[in-house]
Short mmCIF file of C-alpha atoms and ligand atoms in Angstrom, two decimals:
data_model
loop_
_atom_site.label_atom_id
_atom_site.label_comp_id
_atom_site.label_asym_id
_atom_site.label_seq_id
_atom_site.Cartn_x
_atom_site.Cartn_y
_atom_site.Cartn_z
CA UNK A 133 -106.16 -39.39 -49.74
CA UNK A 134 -109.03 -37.94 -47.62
CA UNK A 135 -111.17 -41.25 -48.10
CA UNK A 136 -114.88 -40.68 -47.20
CA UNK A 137 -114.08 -37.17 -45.85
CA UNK A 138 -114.80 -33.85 -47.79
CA UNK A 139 -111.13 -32.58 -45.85
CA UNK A 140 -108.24 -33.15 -44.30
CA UNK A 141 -109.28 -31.23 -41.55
CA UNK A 142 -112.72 -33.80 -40.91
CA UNK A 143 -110.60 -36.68 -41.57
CA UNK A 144 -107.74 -35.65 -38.86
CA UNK A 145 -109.70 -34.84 -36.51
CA UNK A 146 -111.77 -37.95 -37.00
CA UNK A 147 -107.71 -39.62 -36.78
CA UNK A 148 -107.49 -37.82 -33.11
CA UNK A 149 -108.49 -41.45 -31.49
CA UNK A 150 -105.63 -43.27 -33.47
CA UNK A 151 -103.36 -40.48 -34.00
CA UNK A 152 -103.03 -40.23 -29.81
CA UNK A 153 -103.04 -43.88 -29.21
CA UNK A 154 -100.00 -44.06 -31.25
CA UNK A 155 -98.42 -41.34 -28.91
CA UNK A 156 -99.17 -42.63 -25.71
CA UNK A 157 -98.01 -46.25 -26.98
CA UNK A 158 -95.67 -47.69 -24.06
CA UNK A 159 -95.43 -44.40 -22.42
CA UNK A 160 -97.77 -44.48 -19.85
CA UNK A 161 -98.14 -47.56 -17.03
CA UNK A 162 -101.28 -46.75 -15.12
CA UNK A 163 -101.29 -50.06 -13.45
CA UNK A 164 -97.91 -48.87 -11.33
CA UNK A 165 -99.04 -45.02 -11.39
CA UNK A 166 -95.58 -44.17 -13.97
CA UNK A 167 -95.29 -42.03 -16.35
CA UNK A 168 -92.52 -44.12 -18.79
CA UNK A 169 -90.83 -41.23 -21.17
CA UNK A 170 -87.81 -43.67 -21.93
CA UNK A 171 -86.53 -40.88 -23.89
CA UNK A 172 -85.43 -39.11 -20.39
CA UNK A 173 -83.71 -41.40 -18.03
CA UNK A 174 -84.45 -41.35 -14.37
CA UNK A 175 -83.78 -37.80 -12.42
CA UNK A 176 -83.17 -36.14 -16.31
CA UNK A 177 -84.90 -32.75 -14.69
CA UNK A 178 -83.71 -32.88 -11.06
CA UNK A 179 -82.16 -29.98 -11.55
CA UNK A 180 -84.25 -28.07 -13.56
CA UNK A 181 -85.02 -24.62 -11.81
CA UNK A 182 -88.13 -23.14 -14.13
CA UNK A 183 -88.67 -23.98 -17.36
CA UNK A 184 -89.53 -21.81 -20.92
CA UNK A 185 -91.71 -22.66 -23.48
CA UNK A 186 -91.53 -21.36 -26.84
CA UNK A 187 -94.18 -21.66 -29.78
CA UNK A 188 -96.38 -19.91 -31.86
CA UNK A 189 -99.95 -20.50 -33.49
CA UNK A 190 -101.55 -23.45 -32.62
CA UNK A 191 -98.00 -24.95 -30.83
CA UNK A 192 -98.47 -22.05 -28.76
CA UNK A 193 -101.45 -22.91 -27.30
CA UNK A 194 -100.54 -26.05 -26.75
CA UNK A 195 -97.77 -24.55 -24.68
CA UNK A 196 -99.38 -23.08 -22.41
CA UNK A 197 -101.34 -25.65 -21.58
CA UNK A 198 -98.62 -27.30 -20.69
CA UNK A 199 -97.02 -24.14 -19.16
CA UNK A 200 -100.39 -23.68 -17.18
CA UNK A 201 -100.14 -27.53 -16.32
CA UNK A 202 -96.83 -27.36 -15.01
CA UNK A 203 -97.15 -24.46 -12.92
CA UNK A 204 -100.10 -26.01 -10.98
CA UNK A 205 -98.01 -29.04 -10.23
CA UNK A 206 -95.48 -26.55 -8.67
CA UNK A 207 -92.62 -25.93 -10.92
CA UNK A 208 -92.25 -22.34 -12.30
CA UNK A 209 -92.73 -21.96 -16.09
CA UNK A 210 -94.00 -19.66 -18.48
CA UNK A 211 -94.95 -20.11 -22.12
CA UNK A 212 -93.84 -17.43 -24.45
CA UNK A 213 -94.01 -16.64 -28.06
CA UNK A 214 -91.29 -17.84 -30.30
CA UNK A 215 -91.35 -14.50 -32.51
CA UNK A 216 -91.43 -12.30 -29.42
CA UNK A 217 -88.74 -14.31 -27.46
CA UNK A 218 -85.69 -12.03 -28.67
CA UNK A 219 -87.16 -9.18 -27.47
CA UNK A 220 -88.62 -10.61 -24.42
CA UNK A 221 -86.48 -13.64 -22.99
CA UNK A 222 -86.32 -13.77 -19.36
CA UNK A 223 -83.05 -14.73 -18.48
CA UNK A 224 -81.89 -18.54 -18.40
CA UNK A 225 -78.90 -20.37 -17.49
CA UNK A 226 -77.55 -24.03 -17.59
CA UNK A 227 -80.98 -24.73 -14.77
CA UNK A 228 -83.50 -23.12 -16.99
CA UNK A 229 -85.26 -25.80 -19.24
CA UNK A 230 -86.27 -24.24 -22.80
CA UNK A 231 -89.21 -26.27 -24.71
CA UNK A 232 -89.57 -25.55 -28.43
CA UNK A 233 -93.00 -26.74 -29.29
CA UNK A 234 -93.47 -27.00 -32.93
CA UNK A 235 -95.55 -29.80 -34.96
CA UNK A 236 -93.08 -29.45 -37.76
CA UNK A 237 -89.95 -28.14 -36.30
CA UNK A 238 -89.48 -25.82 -38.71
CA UNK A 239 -91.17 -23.06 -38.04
CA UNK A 240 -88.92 -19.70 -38.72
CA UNK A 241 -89.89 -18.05 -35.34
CA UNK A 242 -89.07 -21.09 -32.95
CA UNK A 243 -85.99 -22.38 -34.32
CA UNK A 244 -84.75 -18.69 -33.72
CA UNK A 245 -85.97 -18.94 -30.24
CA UNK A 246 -84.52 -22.94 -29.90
CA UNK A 247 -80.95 -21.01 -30.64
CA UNK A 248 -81.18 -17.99 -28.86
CA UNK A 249 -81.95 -19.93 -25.66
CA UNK A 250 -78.80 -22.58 -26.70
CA UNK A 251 -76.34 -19.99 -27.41
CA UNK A 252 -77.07 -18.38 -23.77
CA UNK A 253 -76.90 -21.94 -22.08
CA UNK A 254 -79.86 -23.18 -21.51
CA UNK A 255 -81.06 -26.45 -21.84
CA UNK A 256 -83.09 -27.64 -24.49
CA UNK A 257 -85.86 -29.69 -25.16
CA UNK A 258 -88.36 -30.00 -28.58
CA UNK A 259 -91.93 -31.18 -28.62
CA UNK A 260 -92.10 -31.84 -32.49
CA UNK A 261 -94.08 -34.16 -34.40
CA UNK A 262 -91.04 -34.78 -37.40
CA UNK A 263 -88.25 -37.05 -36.91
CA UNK A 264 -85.28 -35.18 -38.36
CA UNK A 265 -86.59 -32.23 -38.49
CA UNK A 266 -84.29 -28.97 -37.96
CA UNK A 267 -86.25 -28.39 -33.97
CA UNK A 268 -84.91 -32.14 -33.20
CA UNK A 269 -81.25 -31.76 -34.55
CA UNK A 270 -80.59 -28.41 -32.70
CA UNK A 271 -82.29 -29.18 -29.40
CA UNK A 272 -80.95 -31.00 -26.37
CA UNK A 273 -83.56 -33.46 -26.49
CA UNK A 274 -86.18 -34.27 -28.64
CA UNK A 275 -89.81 -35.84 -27.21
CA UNK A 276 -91.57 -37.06 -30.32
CA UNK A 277 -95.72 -36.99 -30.80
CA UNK A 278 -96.11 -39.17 -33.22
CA UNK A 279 -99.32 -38.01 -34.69
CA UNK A 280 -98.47 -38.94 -38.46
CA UNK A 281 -98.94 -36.38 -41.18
CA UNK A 282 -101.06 -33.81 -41.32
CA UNK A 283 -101.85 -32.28 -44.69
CA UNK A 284 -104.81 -29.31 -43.21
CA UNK A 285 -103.13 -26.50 -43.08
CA UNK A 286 -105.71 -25.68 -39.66
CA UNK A 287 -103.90 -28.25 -36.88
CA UNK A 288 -105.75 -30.41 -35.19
CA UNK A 289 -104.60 -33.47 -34.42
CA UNK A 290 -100.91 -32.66 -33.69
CA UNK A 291 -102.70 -29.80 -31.53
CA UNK A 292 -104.10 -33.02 -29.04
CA UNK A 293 -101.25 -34.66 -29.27
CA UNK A 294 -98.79 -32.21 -28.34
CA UNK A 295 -100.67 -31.04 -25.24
CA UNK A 296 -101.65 -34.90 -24.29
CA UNK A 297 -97.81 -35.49 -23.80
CA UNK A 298 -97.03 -31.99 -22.67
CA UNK A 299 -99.05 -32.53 -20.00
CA UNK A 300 -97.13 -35.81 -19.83
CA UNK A 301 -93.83 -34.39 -19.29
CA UNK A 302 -95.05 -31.78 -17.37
CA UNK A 303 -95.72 -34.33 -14.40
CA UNK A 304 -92.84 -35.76 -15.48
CA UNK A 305 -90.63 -32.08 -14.81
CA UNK A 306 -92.44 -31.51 -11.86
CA UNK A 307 -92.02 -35.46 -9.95
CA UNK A 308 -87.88 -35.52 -11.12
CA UNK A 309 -87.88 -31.60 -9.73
CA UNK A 310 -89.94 -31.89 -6.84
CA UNK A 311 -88.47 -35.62 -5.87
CA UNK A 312 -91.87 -37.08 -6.17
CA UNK A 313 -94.42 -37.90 -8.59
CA UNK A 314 -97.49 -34.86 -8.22
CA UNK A 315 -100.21 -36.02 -6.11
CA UNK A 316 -103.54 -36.72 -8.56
CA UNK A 317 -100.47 -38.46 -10.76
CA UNK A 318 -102.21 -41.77 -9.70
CA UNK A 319 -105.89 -40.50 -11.11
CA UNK A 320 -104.49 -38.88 -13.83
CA UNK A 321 -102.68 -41.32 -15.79
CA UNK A 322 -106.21 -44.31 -16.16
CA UNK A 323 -107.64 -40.86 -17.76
CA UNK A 324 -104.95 -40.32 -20.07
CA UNK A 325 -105.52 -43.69 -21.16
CA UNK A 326 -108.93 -42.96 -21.76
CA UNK A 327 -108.77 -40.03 -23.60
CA UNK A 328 -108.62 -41.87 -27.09
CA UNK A 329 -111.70 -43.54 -26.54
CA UNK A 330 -113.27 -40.57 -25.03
CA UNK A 331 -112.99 -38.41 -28.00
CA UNK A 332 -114.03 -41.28 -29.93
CA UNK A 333 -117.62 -40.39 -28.48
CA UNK A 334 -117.32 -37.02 -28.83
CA UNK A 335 -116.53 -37.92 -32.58
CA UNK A 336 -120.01 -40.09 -32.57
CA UNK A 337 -122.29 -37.82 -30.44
CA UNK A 338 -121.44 -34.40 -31.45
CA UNK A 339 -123.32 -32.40 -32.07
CA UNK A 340 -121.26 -29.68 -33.36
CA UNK A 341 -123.34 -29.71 -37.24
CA UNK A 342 -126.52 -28.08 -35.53
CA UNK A 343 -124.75 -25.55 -33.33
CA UNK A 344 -122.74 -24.03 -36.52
CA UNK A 345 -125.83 -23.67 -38.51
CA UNK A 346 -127.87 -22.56 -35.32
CA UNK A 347 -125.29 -19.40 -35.27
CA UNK A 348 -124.23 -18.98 -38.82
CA UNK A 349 -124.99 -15.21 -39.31
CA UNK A 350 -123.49 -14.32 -36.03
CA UNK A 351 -120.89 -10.71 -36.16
CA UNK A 352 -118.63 -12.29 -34.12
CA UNK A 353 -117.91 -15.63 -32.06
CA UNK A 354 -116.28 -15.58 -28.66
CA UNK A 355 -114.41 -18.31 -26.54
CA UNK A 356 -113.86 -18.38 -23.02
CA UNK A 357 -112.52 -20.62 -20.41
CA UNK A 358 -110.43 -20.81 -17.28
CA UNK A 359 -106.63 -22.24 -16.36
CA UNK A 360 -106.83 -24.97 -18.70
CA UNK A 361 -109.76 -23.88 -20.60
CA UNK A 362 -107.96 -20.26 -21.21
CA UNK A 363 -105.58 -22.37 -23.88
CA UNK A 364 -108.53 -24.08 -25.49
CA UNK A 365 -110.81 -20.57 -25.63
CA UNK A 366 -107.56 -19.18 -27.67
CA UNK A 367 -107.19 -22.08 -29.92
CA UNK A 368 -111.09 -22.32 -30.63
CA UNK A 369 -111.02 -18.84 -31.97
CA UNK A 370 -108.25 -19.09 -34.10
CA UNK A 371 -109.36 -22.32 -35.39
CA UNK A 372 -112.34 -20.52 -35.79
CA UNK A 373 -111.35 -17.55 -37.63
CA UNK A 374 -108.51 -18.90 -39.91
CA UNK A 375 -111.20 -21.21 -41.47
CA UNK A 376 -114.05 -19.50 -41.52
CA UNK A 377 -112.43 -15.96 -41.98
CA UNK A 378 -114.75 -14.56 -39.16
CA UNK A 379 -114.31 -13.09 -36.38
CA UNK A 380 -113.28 -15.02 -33.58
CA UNK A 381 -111.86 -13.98 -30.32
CA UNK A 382 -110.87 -15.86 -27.09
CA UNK A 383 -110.19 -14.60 -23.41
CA UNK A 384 -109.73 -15.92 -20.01
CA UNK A 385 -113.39 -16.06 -18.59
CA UNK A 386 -112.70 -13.36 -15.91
CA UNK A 387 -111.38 -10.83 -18.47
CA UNK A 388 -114.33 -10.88 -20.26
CA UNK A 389 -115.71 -7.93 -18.13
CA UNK A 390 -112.61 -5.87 -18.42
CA UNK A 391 -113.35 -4.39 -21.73
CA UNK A 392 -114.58 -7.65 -24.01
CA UNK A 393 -117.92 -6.88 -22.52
CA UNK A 394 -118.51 -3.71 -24.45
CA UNK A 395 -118.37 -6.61 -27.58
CA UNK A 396 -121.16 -8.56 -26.53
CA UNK A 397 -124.95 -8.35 -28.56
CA UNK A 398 -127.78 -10.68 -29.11
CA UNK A 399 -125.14 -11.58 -32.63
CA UNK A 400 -122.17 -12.87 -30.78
CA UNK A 401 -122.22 -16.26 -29.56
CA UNK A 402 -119.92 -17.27 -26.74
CA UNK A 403 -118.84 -21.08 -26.74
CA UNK A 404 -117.91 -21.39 -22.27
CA UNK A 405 -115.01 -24.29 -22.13
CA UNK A 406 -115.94 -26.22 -18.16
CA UNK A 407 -112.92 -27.88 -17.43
CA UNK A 408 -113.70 -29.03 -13.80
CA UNK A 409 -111.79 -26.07 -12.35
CA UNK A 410 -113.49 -23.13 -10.57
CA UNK A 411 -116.69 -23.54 -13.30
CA UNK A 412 -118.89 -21.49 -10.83
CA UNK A 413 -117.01 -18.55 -11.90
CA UNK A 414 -116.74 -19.72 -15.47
CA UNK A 415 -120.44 -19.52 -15.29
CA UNK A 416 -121.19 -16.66 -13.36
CA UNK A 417 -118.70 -14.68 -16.86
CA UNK A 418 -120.90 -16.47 -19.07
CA UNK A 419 -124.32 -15.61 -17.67
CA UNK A 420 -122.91 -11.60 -17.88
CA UNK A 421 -122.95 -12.21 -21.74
CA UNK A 422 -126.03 -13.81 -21.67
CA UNK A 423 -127.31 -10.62 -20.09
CA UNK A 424 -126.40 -8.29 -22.40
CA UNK A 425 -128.21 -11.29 -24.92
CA UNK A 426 -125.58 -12.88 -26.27
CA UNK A 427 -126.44 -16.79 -26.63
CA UNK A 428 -124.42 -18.75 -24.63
CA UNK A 429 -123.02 -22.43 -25.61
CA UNK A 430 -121.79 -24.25 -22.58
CA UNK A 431 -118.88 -27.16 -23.26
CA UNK A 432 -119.51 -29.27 -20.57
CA UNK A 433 -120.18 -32.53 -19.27
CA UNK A 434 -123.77 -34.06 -18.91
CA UNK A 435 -125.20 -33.15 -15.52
CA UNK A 436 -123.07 -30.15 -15.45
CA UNK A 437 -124.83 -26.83 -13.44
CA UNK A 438 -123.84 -25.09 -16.75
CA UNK A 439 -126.13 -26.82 -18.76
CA UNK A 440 -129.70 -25.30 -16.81
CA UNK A 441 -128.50 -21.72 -17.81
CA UNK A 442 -127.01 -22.18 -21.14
CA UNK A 443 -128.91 -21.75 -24.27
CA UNK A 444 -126.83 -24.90 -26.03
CA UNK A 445 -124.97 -27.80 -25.01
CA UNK A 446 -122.01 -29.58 -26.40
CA UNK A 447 -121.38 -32.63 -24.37
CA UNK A 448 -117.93 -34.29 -23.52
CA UNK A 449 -117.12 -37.24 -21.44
CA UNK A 450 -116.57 -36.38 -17.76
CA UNK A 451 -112.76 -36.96 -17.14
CA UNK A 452 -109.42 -35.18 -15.01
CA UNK A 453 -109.52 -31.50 -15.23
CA UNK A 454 -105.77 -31.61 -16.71
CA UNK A 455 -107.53 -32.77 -19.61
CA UNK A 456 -111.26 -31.94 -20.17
CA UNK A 457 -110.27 -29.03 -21.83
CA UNK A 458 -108.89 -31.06 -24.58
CA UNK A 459 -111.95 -32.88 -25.47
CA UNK A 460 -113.91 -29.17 -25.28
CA UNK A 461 -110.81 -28.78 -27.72
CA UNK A 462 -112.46 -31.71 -30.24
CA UNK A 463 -115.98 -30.08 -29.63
CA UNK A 464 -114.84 -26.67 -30.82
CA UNK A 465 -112.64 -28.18 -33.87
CA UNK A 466 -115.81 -29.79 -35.09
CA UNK A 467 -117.88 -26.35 -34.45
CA UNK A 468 -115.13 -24.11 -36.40
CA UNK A 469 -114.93 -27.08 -39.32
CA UNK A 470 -118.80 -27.37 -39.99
CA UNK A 471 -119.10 -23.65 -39.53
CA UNK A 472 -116.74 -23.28 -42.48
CA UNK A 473 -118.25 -25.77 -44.38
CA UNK A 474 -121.55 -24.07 -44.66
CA UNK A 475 -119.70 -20.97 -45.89
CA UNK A 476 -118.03 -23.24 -48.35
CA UNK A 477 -114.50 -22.00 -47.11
CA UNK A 478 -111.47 -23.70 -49.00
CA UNK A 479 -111.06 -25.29 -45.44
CA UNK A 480 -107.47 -27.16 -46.28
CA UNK A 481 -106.30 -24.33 -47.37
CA UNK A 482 -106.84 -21.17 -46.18
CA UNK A 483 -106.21 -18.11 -48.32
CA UNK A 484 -102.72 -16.06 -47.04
CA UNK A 485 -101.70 -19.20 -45.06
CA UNK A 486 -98.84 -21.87 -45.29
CA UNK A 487 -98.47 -25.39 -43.63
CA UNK A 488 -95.18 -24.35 -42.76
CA UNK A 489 -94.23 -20.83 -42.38
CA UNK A 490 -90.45 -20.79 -42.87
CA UNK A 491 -89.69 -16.98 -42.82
CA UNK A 492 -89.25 -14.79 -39.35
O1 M6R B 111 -95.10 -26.30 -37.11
P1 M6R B 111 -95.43 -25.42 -35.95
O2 M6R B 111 -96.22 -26.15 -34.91
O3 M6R B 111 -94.22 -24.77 -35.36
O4 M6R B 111 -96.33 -24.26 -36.53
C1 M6R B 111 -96.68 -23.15 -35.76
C2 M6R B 111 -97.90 -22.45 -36.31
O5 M6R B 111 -97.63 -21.86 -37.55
C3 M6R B 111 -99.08 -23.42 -36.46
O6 M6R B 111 -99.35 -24.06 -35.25
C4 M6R B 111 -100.35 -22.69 -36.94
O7 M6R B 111 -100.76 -21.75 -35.98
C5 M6R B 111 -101.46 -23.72 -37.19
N1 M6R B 111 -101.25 -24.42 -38.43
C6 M6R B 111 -102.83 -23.10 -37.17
O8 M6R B 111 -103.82 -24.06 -37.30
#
């Protein structure tokens, strides 16, 4: 049952601190700087030439933040949709690596994809979070994320999870292809092992309630971030709108002046996702909304330049740039859930939308 939540949604996310524990259990050895995927033995990707991911929704974003991930620890990769892959497909052969990411891997869309890329040779690989499931029978390999069930239809928890070990095996790709582990492997892997207990304060501190009810009769809300943060300003708006049923949209920070612009009034907030990585031009796209009045709601550590210009500040733990983005990620759950709670939103279930979707 949901316990002492209202939802699913506020108890899963509330799970996120447990829920990833459980995932990173024994894979991770900070003390000797390794990642330990015992599913793959040693050199499993030493061959692997560029790599595919496939997804959609939610799974999507999470893969391309582990696309984005990847390609900045120098392997080539690309993320794609699942339901545009049979038009679209680059090619692949026996060197290209093909990740279906899918929390219940058995989405319609990606278990096309999963086939299309093994009857042309490829290898493959799922990131699922069901033992069993159709994604894990059909694929190569299977790399499980353990997040327990999840009954919201809006993912959350499986969303952390999948790009907390996507990021993982990203490093892990890139040290078997490259022949050595990535260089900020060493820093990286003590903050993976903090991230539980850093969203556990974001849990306790947000302040998420206030800044839904601040904007509640906004037209429209916008998300935008950079690298990393691009991912997380495209899952905050769909979180946003499929709960809420308003209008959400996220960009990439710099695209915002390449049309988005013409968007922005005193009625559309725009939540700015700092992930550590080139925020002085993060800022510099948020303060041209804030001229044309829009109010602008930096997601940021304490102490962060951001925070002077910004009209509201939701705080996160400072931690690796590979993953800051995913507590912004926690931040922008909570904004989206409380935001639909105050329009008394069925927020488990949203109207026109499955758990599941089993159809192309
Ligand atoms: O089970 P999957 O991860 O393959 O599902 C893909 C999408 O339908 C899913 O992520 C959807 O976007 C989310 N439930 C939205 O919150």
């Amino acid at each position: 049952g949901k316990g002492e939540y209202d939802h699913f949604m506020l108890k899963e996310i509330h799970e996120q601190p447990t829920s990833l524990a459980q995932a990173l259990e024994g894979r991770i050895d900070p003390r000797r700087g390794r990642i330990a995927l015992s599913e793959f033995e040693p050199g499993t990707f030493d061959d692997v030439e560029s790599v595919q991911f496939v997804a959609c929704g939610t799974s999507y974003h999470a893969a391309l933040y582990g696309s984005l991930g990847l390609n900045q620890a120098g392997v080539q990769s690309t993320a794609l949709l699942a339901n545009e892959y049979s038009v679209v497909a680059p090619p692949v052969d026996d060197d290209t690596l093909v990740i279906a990411v899918t929390q219940s891997g058995e989405t319609a869309d990606t278990l096309n994809a999963l086939r299309q890329a093994n009857a042309e040779g490829a290898r493959t690989l799922t990131v699922t979070n069901v033992v069993g499931s159709t994604a894990a029978r059909e694929a190569n390999d299977a790399l499980f994320i353990r997040a327990g069930p999840e009954i919201g239809v809006a993912a959350t928890k499986t969303f952390s999870s999948q790009a907390v070990m996507l990021t993982l095996l990203s490093q892990r790709i890139a040290a078997d292809r490259l022949g050595e582990p990535p260089a900020d492997l060493e820093s990286l892997l003590p903050a993976v092992e903090s991230m539980p207990s850093a969203i556990e304060e974001v849990l306790a501190t947000s302040e998420a309630a206030s800044i839904a009810r601040q904007y509640d009769d906004s037209q429209s809300y916008f998300f935008i971030g950079r690298g990393l943060g691009y991912p997380v300003a495209l899952e905050g708006a769909l979180k946003f709108k499929e709960i809420t049923y308003e209008h959400a949209e996220g960009f990439a920070s710099g695209e915002l002046k390449h049309g988005p612009l013409a968007l922005v009034t005193p009625d559309t907030p725009v939540f700015a996702v700092f992930t550590g990585q080139e925020d002085e031009k993060t800022l510099k796209n948020a303060e041209e909304a804030q001229t044309r009045g829009a109010p602008v709601v930096a997601v940021c550590p304490d102490g962060h330049p951001a925070i002077a210009v910004a009209d509201e500040h939701l705080s996160i733990p400072d931690t690796d740039s590979k993953l800051a983005g995913l507590l912004a990620n926690v931040q922008l759950q909570l904004v989206s859930y409380h935001a639909a709670d105050l329009l008394d939103r069925p927020i488990d279930k949203p109207r026109n939308l499955a758990k599941s979707v089993t159809v192309e």
